[in-house]
Amino acid sequence: MLGGGKGMSDEHFGVDSRAKDFIHRASQAGGAGADERKYTVMAGAKLKELENHLVGNHGLGDGEYRRRKDLLHQLSRSLLSINKDSATADARPAQQAAGTATASLFNTKRVLGGGGGAETDRTRDLNNAELMLQQKDDMSEQDQVIQMLRSTIQRQRELGEQINEEIVGQNQLLDELDADTHQFSSRLNQAKKRVSKFT
């Protein structure tokens, strides 16, 4: 829960900073194989950590809670966009969207655990019943985004396992080739010794 002291605030901002850094690194990888996969998986884990912090922070006002949740969705969609565009060389628009969302999500000028917070255009004119309905819709949408992140991480993990299997297989082939080369060299030396006896 983050509504309390400075230590939890620092921890929260630290997690946020790492999530932003990993999304930035993934976008800069621009489809560069293992590097991009590594950073997208790490970014997904940090976004999940941010989501857990937000759910457990009961000190936020409703307006601030919804604002941060909307911006967390933007971060998640930015990461998904990077994954979908991994075959292209330029993922900077997604990274810029992630940076903007991160800066707004945890603006240091706001007081954590403060009052109601600023309402958004989406919620300003809604009554209580409409707010509850929108909150349910938002939570459902958030669950879908999280599920997409989990599926993406699972695919990246499976791909990493496949790459590891290929590396193991290649190492075995190299070992076999090295053994064959050594055996051939030994036979060649023996043949040279036999020939030298007749010269």
Coordinates of C-alpha atoms in Angstrom, one line a residue:
M1 CA 0.0 0.0 0.0
L2 CA 1.4 3.4 -1.0
G3 CA -0.8 5.9 0.7
G4 CA 1.6 6.3 3.6
G5 CA 5.2 7.5 4.1
K6 CA 8.0 8.6 2.1
G7 CA 9.6 5.2 1.9
M8 CA 6.7 3.7 0.0
S9 CA 6.6 6.8 -2.3
D10 CA 10.2 6.3 -3.2
E11 CA 9.7 2.6 -3.8
H12 CA 6.7 3.4 -6.1
F13 CA 8.6 6.0 -8.1
G14 CA 11.5 3.6 -8.3
V15 CA 9.4 0.8 -9.8
D16 CA 7.8 3.4 -12.2
S17 CA 11.2 4.6 -13.3
R18 CA 12.4 1.0 -14.0
A19 CA 9.2 0.3 -16.0
K20 CA 9.8 3.4 -18.1
D21 CA 13.5 2.5 -18.6
F22 CA 12.6 -1.1 -19.8
I23 CA 10.0 0.1 -22.2
H24 CA 12.4 2.7 -23.5
R25 CA 15.1 0.0 -24.0
A26 CA 12.7 -2.3 -25.7
S27 CA 11.6 0.4 -28.1
Q28 CA 15.2 1.3 -28.9
A29 CA 16.0 -2.4 -29.6
G30 CA 13.6 -2.0 -32.6
G31 CA 13.1 -5.7 -33.2
A32 CA 16.7 -6.6 -32.3
G33 CA 15.9 -10.2 -31.2
A34 CA 17.0 -11.2 -27.7
D35 CA 17.5 -7.6 -26.4
E36 CA 14.0 -6.6 -27.3
R37 CA 12.5 -9.8 -25.8
K38 CA 14.4 -9.3 -22.6
Y39 CA 13.3 -5.8 -22.0
T40 CA 9.6 -6.4 -23.0
V41 CA 9.4 -9.2 -20.4
M42 CA 11.1 -7.0 -17.8
A43 CA 8.8 -4.1 -18.6
G44 CA 5.7 -6.3 -18.3
A45 CA 6.8 -7.5 -14.9
K46 CA 7.3 -3.9 -13.7
L47 CA 3.9 -2.8 -15.1
K48 CA 2.3 -5.7 -13.2
E49 CA 4.1 -4.5 -10.0
L50 CA 2.8 -1.0 -10.6
E51 CA -0.7 -2.4 -11.1
N52 CA -0.4 -4.3 -7.7
H53 CA 0.7 -1.1 -6.0
L54 CA -2.2 0.8 -7.4
V55 CA -4.8 -1.8 -6.4
G56 CA -3.4 -1.9 -2.8
N57 CA -3.3 1.9 -2.4
H58 CA -6.5 2.7 -0.6
G59 CA -5.4 6.2 0.4
L60 CA -6.0 7.6 -3.1
G61 CA -9.2 9.5 -3.9
D62 CA -11.5 8.0 -6.5
G63 CA -10.6 10.6 -9.2
E64 CA -6.9 10.2 -8.7
Y65 CA -7.3 6.4 -8.7
R66 CA -9.1 6.4 -12.0
R67 CA -6.6 8.8 -13.5
R68 CA -3.7 6.6 -12.6
K69 CA -5.5 3.5 -13.7
D70 CA -6.2 5.1 -17.2
L71 CA -2.6 6.0 -17.5
L72 CA -1.4 2.6 -16.5
H73 CA -3.5 1.3 -19.3
Q74 CA -1.6 3.6 -21.7
L75 CA 1.7 2.2 -20.4
S76 CA 0.4 -1.3 -21.0
R77 CA -0.8 -0.6 -24.5
S78 CA 2.5 1.0 -25.3
L79 CA 4.3 -2.2 -24.3
L80 CA 1.8 -4.2 -26.4
S81 CA 2.4 -1.9 -29.3
I82 CA 6.1 -2.6 -29.1
N83 CA 5.5 -6.3 -29.1
K84 CA 3.2 -6.1 -32.1
D85 CA 5.6 -4.0 -34.0
S86 CA 8.7 -6.0 -33.1
A87 CA 9.3 -6.9 -36.8
T88 CA 9.8 -3.2 -37.7
A89 CA 12.9 -1.1 -37.1
D90 CA 11.2 1.9 -35.5
A91 CA 9.1 1.7 -32.3
R92 CA 9.7 5.2 -31.0
P93 CA 6.1 6.4 -31.1
A94 CA 5.2 3.7 -28.6
Q95 CA 8.1 4.6 -26.4
Q96 CA 7.2 8.3 -26.4
A97 CA 3.6 7.4 -25.5
A98 CA 5.0 5.3 -22.6
G99 CA 7.2 8.1 -21.4
T100 CA 4.3 10.6 -21.4
A101 CA 2.0 8.3 -19.6
T102 CA 4.6 7.5 -17.0
A103 CA 5.3 11.1 -16.3
S104 CA 1.6 11.9 -15.8
L105 CA 0.9 8.7 -13.9
F106 CA 3.3 9.5 -11.0
N107 CA 3.7 13.2 -11.1
T108 CA 5.9 14.1 -8.1
K109 CA 4.0 17.4 -7.6
R110 CA 0.9 15.4 -6.4
V111 CA 0.6 14.3 -2.8
L112 CA 0.3 10.6 -2.4
G113 CA -2.7 9.5 -0.4
G114 CA -4.2 13.0 -0.7
G115 CA -7.8 14.0 -1.2
G116 CA -10.1 13.5 -4.1
G117 CA -7.6 14.5 -6.8
A118 CA -8.5 16.1 -10.1
E119 CA -11.4 14.6 -12.0
T120 CA -10.9 13.7 -15.7
D121 CA -13.1 14.7 -18.6
R122 CA -14.5 11.1 -18.6
T123 CA -15.8 11.4 -15.0
R124 CA -16.5 15.0 -14.3
D125 CA -20.2 14.9 -15.4
L126 CA -21.1 11.4 -14.1
N127 CA -23.3 10.6 -11.1
N128 CA -22.4 7.9 -8.6
A129 CA -24.2 5.1 -10.5
E130 CA -22.6 6.1 -13.7
L131 CA -19.2 6.2 -12.0
M132 CA -19.6 2.7 -10.6
L133 CA -20.6 1.4 -14.0
Q134 CA -17.6 3.1 -15.6
Q135 CA -15.3 1.7 -12.9
K136 CA -16.6 -1.8 -13.6
D137 CA -16.0 -1.3 -17.3
D138 CA -12.5 0.1 -16.6
M139 CA -11.6 -2.9 -14.4
S140 CA -12.8 -5.3 -17.0
E141 CA -10.7 -3.6 -19.6
Q142 CA -7.7 -3.6 -17.3
D143 CA -8.1 -7.3 -16.8
Q144 CA -8.1 -7.8 -20.5
V145 CA -4.9 -5.7 -20.9
I146 CA -3.2 -7.6 -18.1
Q147 CA -4.2 -10.9 -19.7
M148 CA -2.7 -9.7 -23.0
L149 CA 0.5 -8.9 -21.1
R150 CA 0.6 -12.3 -19.5
S151 CA 0.0 -14.0 -22.9
T152 CA 2.8 -11.9 -24.4
I153 CA 5.2 -12.7 -21.6
Q154 CA 4.3 -16.4 -21.9
R155 CA 5.0 -16.3 -25.7
Q156 CA 8.4 -14.6 -25.0
R157 CA 9.3 -17.2 -22.4
E158 CA 8.4 -20.0 -24.9
L159 CA 10.5 -18.4 -27.6
G160 CA 13.4 -18.0 -25.1
E161 CA 13.2 -21.7 -24.3
Q162 CA 13.2 -22.6 -28.0
I163 CA 16.3 -20.4 -28.6
N164 CA 18.0 -22.1 -25.6
E165 CA 17.2 -25.6 -27.1
E166 CA 18.7 -24.5 -30.4
I167 CA 21.8 -23.3 -28.7
V168 CA 22.2 -26.6 -26.8
G169 CA 21.8 -28.5 -30.1
Q170 CA 24.4 -26.3 -31.8
N171 CA 26.8 -26.8 -29.0
Q172 CA 26.4 -30.6 -29.3
L173 CA 27.1 -30.4 -33.0
L174 CA 30.2 -28.4 -32.3
D175 CA 31.4 -31.0 -29.7
E176 CA 30.8 -33.8 -32.2
L177 CA 32.7 -31.8 -34.9
D178 CA 35.6 -31.2 -32.5
A179 CA 35.7 -34.9 -31.7
D180 CA 35.6 -35.9 -35.4
T181 CA 38.4 -33.4 -36.1
H182 CA 40.5 -34.8 -33.3
Q183 CA 40.0 -38.4 -34.5
F184 CA 40.9 -37.4 -38.1
S185 CA 44.0 -35.6 -36.9
S186 CA 45.1 -38.7 -35.0
R187 CA 44.6 -41.0 -38.0
L188 CA 46.4 -38.6 -40.2
N189 CA 49.4 -38.5 -37.9
Q190 CA 49.5 -42.3 -37.8
A191 CA 49.4 -42.5 -41.6
K192 CA 52.3 -40.0 -41.8
K193 CA 54.3 -42.2 -39.4
R194 CA 53.7 -45.3 -41.5
V195 CA 54.7 -43.5 -44.7
S196 CA 57.9 -42.2 -43.1
K197 CA 59.0 -45.8 -42.5
F198 CA 59.2 -46.4 -46.2
T199 CA 61.0 -43.2 -47.2

